[in-house]
Amino acid sequence: MQKLYSQIVGLPVFDEFSRSPIAFVRDVIIDTENGKVVAFLVKQDRIIVPMDIESFTSGLFIANKDRILPIDDVLRVHEVVKRDIHVIGEKVITEREKTLLGRAVDYSIDTTHMMLTGLYVAKIFFFFHFQERIIPFNKIVKINKGSIVVKDSQPLKEAEKAQAAEKVFA
C-alpha cells in the first residue's frame, strides 16, 4: 500500500494494550543512499523501526511501549540521522541540464517494503504550488544535502539528435 509523507506525519501510535495513542509520528527517517525507510521519529530522540510495526493502517500499531527506542540504540538509524539529509523542502534539479524543477513537497512510501516510491515536486510561490509533477524513485539519481538530482526527462540520444538538427538548419 502507498502512503504519502503528509499522511504519515501525525499518525497515532498504538500498542496492543492501550486504546489511546502512546505517541504520534513526527517524521519519517529515510536512508537517502537507497531510499529505504529506516525509522519513524515519534519523540525528540525516540524512534520506531519498521520491523517492529505490526500493522500500518489508520495508525502505527506496535506490540508494546518498549518498541519505542532511543535513536542511539540503532546504529543504522543513528548514522542516517547524523548525515542530516532531508527530502521535504529540498531543491530538485536535473542531472545533465541542472534545471531547477522545483522543491520536494511530498513523497510516497510503499508500506509493505518500506521504500520510497515517488517524489512530489512543485514550484512554490509564497504558499501556492504550480507546475506539480511526480518523479518515480527509479528516476532519482542522488539525494544530497541541499538538493535532489533526478534524471533528465529527455533521453541523451534524443537530445543529441535535436542539437545535430539545429546545427544542420542553422
Tab-separated table of C-alpha atoms in Angstrom:
chain	number	residue	atom	x	y	z
A	1	MET	CA	0.000	0.000	0.000
A	2	GLN	CA	1.203	3.512	-0.816
A	3	LYS	CA	1.116	6.307	1.747
A	4	LEU	CA	2.221	9.900	1.400
A	5	TYR	CA	4.606	11.523	3.860
A	6	SER	CA	1.916	14.129	4.531
A	7	GLN	CA	-0.491	11.325	5.526
A	8	ILE	CA	2.041	9.581	7.788
A	9	VAL	CA	3.210	12.560	9.851
A	10	GLY	CA	0.753	12.994	12.692
A	11	LEU	CA	-0.457	9.381	12.695
A	12	PRO	CA	-1.072	7.987	16.178
A	13	VAL	CA	1.000	5.108	17.547
A	14	PHE	CA	-0.862	2.420	19.493
A	15	ASP	CA	0.256	-0.622	21.418
A	16	GLU	CA	-1.944	-3.669	21.910
A	17	PHE	CA	-2.815	-2.684	25.488
A	18	SER	CA	-3.961	0.909	25.003
A	19	ARG	CA	-6.969	2.440	23.336
A	20	SER	CA	-5.448	5.892	23.295
A	21	PRO	CA	-2.288	6.807	21.366
A	22	ILE	CA	1.032	6.383	23.155
A	23	ALA	CA	2.811	8.697	20.689
A	24	PHE	CA	2.444	10.387	17.297
A	25	VAL	CA	4.651	10.130	14.207
A	26	ARG	CA	6.694	13.333	13.877
A	27	ASP	CA	8.895	12.422	10.901
A	28	VAL	CA	9.969	9.609	8.595
A	29	ILE	CA	13.687	8.816	8.545
A	30	ILE	CA	14.841	7.658	5.106
A	31	ASP	CA	18.269	6.326	4.181
A	32	THR	CA	18.972	8.671	1.268
A	33	GLU	CA	21.531	6.260	-0.202
A	34	ASN	CA	18.985	3.524	-1.012
A	35	GLY	CA	15.523	5.000	-0.393
A	36	LYS	CA	14.640	2.661	2.491
A	37	VAL	CA	12.611	3.824	5.465
A	38	VAL	CA	14.832	3.097	8.475
A	39	ALA	CA	12.622	4.531	11.230
A	40	PHE	CA	9.699	6.685	12.256
A	41	LEU	CA	10.536	9.521	14.640
A	42	VAL	CA	7.907	9.707	17.393
A	43	LYS	CA	9.521	11.916	20.028
A	44	GLN	CA	12.533	14.221	20.096
A	45	ASP	CA	15.036	11.352	20.160
A	46	ARG	CA	12.810	8.253	20.097
A	47	ILE	CA	12.028	6.067	17.090
A	48	ILE	CA	10.134	3.007	15.913
A	49	VAL	CA	11.908	0.788	13.380
A	50	PRO	CA	9.783	-0.710	10.554
A	51	MET	CA	10.299	-4.325	11.667
A	52	ASP	CA	8.549	-3.533	14.986
A	53	ILE	CA	5.366	-2.330	13.266
A	54	GLU	CA	2.620	-4.946	13.391
A	55	SER	CA	0.043	-3.001	11.402
A	56	PHE	CA	0.122	0.207	9.372
A	57	THR	CA	-3.406	1.424	8.680
A	58	SER	CA	-5.004	4.449	10.325
A	59	GLY	CA	-2.067	4.483	12.727
A	60	LEU	CA	1.081	2.560	13.614
A	61	PHE	CA	0.419	-0.481	15.768
A	62	ILE	CA	3.284	-1.936	17.803
A	63	ALA	CA	3.432	-4.742	20.391
A	64	ASN	CA	4.271	-2.548	23.392
A	65	LYS	CA	5.869	0.710	24.518
A	66	ASP	CA	9.281	-0.976	24.720
A	67	ARG	CA	9.416	-0.910	20.905
A	68	ILE	CA	9.957	2.854	21.049
A	69	LEU	CA	13.739	3.143	21.177
A	70	PRO	CA	16.298	5.937	21.557
A	71	ILE	CA	17.888	6.880	18.214
A	72	ASP	CA	21.352	5.990	19.508
A	73	ASP	CA	20.296	2.365	20.175
A	74	VAL	CA	20.023	1.577	16.459
A	75	LEU	CA	23.366	2.188	14.733
A	76	ARG	CA	21.987	2.336	11.175
A	77	VAL	CA	19.371	4.924	12.139
A	78	HIS	CA	21.925	6.936	14.124
A	79	GLU	CA	24.217	7.097	11.053
A	80	VAL	CA	21.378	8.240	8.770
A	81	VAL	CA	20.270	10.926	11.239
A	82	LYS	CA	23.883	12.099	11.666
A	83	ARG	CA	24.101	12.780	7.889
A	84	ASP	CA	21.255	15.297	8.360
A	85	ILE	CA	19.892	14.957	4.813
A	86	HIS	CA	16.167	15.573	4.398
A	87	VAL	CA	13.826	15.116	1.440
A	88	ILE	CA	10.986	17.561	2.081
A	89	GLY	CA	11.807	21.115	1.023
A	90	GLU	CA	14.959	20.244	-0.928
A	91	LYS	CA	15.585	21.644	-4.419
A	92	VAL	CA	15.059	19.129	-7.217
A	93	ILE	CA	17.365	19.547	-10.227
A	94	THR	CA	18.031	17.553	-13.388
A	95	GLU	CA	21.270	15.617	-13.787
A	96	ARG	CA	22.701	16.971	-17.063
A	97	GLU	CA	20.971	20.281	-17.595
A	98	LYS	CA	20.932	21.319	-13.893
A	99	THR	CA	17.419	22.670	-14.469
A	100	LEU	CA	15.501	23.515	-11.299
A	101	LEU	CA	12.247	21.535	-11.341
A	102	GLY	CA	11.049	22.894	-8.008
A	103	ARG	CA	11.132	21.648	-4.444
A	104	ALA	CA	10.143	18.315	-2.925
A	105	VAL	CA	6.734	18.945	-1.348
A	106	ASP	CA	5.795	15.331	-0.546
A	107	TYR	CA	6.807	11.756	-1.253
A	108	SER	CA	5.178	8.345	-1.301
A	109	ILE	CA	6.250	5.216	0.530
A	110	ASP	CA	5.389	1.592	-0.157
A	111	THR	CA	4.344	0.473	3.336
A	112	THR	CA	4.860	-3.208	2.509
A	113	HIS	CA	8.531	-2.874	1.536
A	114	MET	CA	9.168	0.405	3.416
A	115	MET	CA	10.705	2.031	0.334
A	116	LEU	CA	10.489	5.484	-1.179
A	117	THR	CA	8.466	5.101	-4.396
A	118	GLY	CA	7.858	8.603	-5.682
A	119	LEU	CA	8.750	12.231	-5.187
A	120	TYR	CA	6.174	15.014	-5.474
A	121	VAL	CA	7.790	18.176	-6.826
A	122	ALA	CA	6.312	21.636	-7.310
A	123	LYS	CA	7.469	25.160	-7.875
A	124	ILE	CA	6.409	27.310	-4.941
A	125	PHE	CA	5.474	30.980	-4.959
A	126	PHE	CA	4.543	32.158	-1.468
A	127	PHE	CA	2.138	29.362	-0.455
A	128	PHE	CA	0.994	28.449	-3.971
A	129	HIS	CA	2.188	25.290	-5.716
A	130	PHE	CA	2.354	25.162	-9.503
A	131	GLN	CA	3.988	23.003	-12.184
A	132	GLU	CA	3.498	19.971	-9.949
A	133	ARG	CA	4.948	16.661	-11.056
A	134	ILE	CA	5.557	13.186	-9.678
A	135	ILE	CA	9.002	11.659	-10.159
A	136	PRO	CA	9.277	7.874	-9.696
A	137	PHE	CA	12.037	6.568	-7.427
A	138	ASN	CA	13.939	4.958	-10.336
A	139	LYS	CA	14.455	8.457	-11.832
A	140	ILE	CA	16.170	9.763	-8.681
A	141	VAL	CA	19.947	9.802	-9.173
A	142	LYS	CA	21.090	11.098	-5.776
A	143	ILE	CA	19.704	12.767	-2.681
A	144	ASN	CA	22.282	15.266	-1.407
A	145	LYS	CA	22.231	17.783	1.399
A	146	GLY	CA	20.572	20.774	-0.237
A	147	SER	CA	19.387	19.137	-3.478
A	148	ILE	CA	17.896	16.060	-5.086
A	149	VAL	CA	19.282	15.142	-8.511
A	150	VAL	CA	16.938	13.391	-10.962
A	151	LYS	CA	17.404	12.030	-14.473
A	152	ASP	CA	16.626	14.407	-17.322
A	153	SER	CA	13.224	13.828	-18.880
A	154	GLN	CA	14.645	13.794	-22.417
A	155	PRO	CA	16.924	10.807	-23.115
A	156	LEU	CA	20.530	11.609	-24.068
A	157	LYS	CA	20.298	10.300	-27.653
A	158	GLU	CA	17.196	12.383	-28.397
A	159	ALA	CA	18.905	15.486	-27.019
A	160	GLU	CA	21.955	14.878	-29.228
A	161	LYS	CA	19.704	14.382	-32.285
A	162	ALA	CA	17.937	17.669	-31.542
A	163	GLN	CA	21.275	19.506	-31.242
A	164	ALA	CA	22.507	17.968	-34.518
A	165	ALA	CA	19.278	19.002	-36.284
A	166	GLU	CA	19.690	22.580	-35.046
A	167	LYS	CA	23.238	22.709	-36.485
A	168	VAL	CA	22.047	21.427	-39.873
A	169	PHE	CA	19.283	24.026	-40.151
A	170	ALA	CA	21.383	26.898	-38.801
